[in-house]
mmCIF file of C-alpha atoms in Angstrom:
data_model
loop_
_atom_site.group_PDB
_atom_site.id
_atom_site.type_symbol
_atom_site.label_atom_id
_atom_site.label_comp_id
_atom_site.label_asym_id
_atom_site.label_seq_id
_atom_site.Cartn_x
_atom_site.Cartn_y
_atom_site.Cartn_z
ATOM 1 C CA UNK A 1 89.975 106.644 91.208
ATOM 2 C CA UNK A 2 88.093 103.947 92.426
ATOM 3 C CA UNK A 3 85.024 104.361 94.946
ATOM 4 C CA UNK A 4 87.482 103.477 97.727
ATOM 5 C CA UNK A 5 89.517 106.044 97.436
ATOM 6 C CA UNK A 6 86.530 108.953 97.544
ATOM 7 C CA UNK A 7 85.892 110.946 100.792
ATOM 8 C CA UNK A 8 82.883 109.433 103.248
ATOM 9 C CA UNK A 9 80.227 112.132 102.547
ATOM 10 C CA UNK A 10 80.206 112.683 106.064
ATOM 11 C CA UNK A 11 83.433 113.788 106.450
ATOM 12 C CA UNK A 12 84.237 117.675 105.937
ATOM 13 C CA UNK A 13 86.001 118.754 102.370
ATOM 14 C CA UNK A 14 87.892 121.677 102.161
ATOM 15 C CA UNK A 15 88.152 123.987 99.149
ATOM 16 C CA UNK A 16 91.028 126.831 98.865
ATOM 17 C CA UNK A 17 89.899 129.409 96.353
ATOM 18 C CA UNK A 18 92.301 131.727 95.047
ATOM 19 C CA UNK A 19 91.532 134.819 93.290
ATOM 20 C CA UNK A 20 93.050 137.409 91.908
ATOM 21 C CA UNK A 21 91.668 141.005 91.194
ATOM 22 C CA UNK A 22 93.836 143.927 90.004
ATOM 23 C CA UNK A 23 91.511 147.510 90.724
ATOM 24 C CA UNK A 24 92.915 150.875 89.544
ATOM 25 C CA UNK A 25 92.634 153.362 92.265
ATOM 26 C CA UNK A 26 91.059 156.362 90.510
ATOM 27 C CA UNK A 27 90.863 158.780 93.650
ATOM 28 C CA UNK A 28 93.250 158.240 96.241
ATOM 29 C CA UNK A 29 91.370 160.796 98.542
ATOM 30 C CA UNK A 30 88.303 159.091 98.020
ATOM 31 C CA UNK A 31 89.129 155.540 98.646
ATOM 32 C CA UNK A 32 91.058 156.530 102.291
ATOM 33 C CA UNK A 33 88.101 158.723 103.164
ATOM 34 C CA UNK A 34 85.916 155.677 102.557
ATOM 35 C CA UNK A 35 88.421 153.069 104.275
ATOM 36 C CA UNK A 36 88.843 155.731 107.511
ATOM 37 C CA UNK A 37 85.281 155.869 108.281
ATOM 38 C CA UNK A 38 84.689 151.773 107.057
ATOM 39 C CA UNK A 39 87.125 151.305 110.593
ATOM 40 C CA UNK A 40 85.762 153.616 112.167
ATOM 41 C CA UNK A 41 82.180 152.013 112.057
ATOM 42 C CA UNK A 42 83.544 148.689 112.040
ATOM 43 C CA UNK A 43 82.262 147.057 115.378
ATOM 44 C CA UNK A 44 84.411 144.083 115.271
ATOM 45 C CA UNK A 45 87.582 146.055 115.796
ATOM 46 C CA UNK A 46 89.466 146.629 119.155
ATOM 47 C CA UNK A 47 91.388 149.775 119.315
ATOM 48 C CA UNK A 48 94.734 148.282 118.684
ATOM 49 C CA UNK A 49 93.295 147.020 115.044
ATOM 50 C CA UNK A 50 91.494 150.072 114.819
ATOM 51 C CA UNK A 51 94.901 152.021 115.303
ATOM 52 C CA UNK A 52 96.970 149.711 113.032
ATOM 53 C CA UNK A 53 94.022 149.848 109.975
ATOM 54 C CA UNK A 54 94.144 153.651 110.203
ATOM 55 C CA UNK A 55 98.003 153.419 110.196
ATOM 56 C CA UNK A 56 98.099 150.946 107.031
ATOM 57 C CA UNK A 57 95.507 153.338 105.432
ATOM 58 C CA UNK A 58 97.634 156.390 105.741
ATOM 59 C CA UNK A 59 100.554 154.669 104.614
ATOM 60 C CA UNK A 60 99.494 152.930 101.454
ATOM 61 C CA UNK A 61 96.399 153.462 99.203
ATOM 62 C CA UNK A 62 96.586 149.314 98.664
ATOM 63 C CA UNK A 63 96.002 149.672 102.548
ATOM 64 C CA UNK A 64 92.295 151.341 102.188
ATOM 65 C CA UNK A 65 91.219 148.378 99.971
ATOM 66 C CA UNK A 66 91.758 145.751 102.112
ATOM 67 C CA UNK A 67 89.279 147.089 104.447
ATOM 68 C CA UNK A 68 86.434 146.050 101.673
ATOM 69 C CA UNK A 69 86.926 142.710 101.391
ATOM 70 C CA UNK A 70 84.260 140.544 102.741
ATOM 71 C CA UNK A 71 84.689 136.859 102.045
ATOM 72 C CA UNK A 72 81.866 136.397 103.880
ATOM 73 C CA UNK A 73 79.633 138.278 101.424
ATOM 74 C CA UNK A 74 81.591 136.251 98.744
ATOM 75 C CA UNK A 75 80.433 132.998 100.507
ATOM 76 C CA UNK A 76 77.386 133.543 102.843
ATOM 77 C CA UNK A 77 74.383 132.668 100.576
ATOM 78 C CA UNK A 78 76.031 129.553 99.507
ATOM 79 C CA UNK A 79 74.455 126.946 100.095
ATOM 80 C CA UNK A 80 76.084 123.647 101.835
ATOM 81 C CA UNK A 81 79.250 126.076 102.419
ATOM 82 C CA UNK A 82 80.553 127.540 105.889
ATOM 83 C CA UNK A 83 83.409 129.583 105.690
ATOM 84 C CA UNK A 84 86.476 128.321 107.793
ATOM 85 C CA UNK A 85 89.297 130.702 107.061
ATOM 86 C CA UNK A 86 89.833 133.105 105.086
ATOM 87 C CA UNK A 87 93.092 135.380 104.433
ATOM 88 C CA UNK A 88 94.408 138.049 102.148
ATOM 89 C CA UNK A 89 96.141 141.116 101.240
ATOM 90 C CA UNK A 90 96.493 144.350 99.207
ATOM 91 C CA UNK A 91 99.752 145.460 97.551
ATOM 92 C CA UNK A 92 100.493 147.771 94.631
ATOM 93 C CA UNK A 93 101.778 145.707 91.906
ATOM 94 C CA UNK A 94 103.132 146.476 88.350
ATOM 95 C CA UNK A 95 100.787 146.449 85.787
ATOM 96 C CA UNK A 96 99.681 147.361 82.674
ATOM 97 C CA UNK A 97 96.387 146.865 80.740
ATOM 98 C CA UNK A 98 97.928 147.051 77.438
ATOM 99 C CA UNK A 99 99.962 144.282 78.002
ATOM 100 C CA UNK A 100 98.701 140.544 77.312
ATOM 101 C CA UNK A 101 100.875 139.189 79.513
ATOM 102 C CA UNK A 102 99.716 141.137 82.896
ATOM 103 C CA UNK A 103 99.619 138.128 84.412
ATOM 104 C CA UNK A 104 103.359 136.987 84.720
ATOM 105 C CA UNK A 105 103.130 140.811 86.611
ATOM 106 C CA UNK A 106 104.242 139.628 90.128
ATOM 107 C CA UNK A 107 102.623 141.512 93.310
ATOM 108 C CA UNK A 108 105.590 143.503 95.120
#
């Protein structure tokens, strides 16, 4: 790579991150309790998102932890970053601990 072929410093860069976290739910009840009154509070919500996050939450447990992401938390204190976008999901996958290969485990 020569100098001509770097980015002007003015100009923006863009970084995707990807991460991947696998969490054990450990009390069901708890997390949806937790995930029903995290909408509830949240003030950024209309009521049509409001009604479809309580609706995910009932239907899947995977559903609750979505509502606890914050890539902004991830990001915020950063310094010389602004988020742009930012996306992602929850689904129960297959896994297990005791297996070295967990990561070939593909989310369903």
């Amino acid at each position: 790579m020569t100098s001509t072929d770097l980015p002007e410093q003015d100009a923006p860069r863009y970084v995707r991150l990807s991460i991947e976290i696998i969490a054990e739910i450990t009390d069901e009840q708890a997390l949806k309790a937790a995930a029903l009154a995290q909408v509830q509070s949240d003030e950024y919500l209309d009521d049509e998102e409001r009604t479809q996050s309580v609706e995910a939450i009932e239907v899947d447990p995977s559903g609750s932890l979505a509502h606890f992401i914050d890539p902004v938390a991830l990001l915020g204190e950063v310094p010389g970053i602004e988020l742009t976008s930012a996306t992602w999901e929850s689904a129960q996958t297959e896994f297990d601990p005791a297996d070295e290969n967990w990561d070939e485990y593909a989310v369903e």
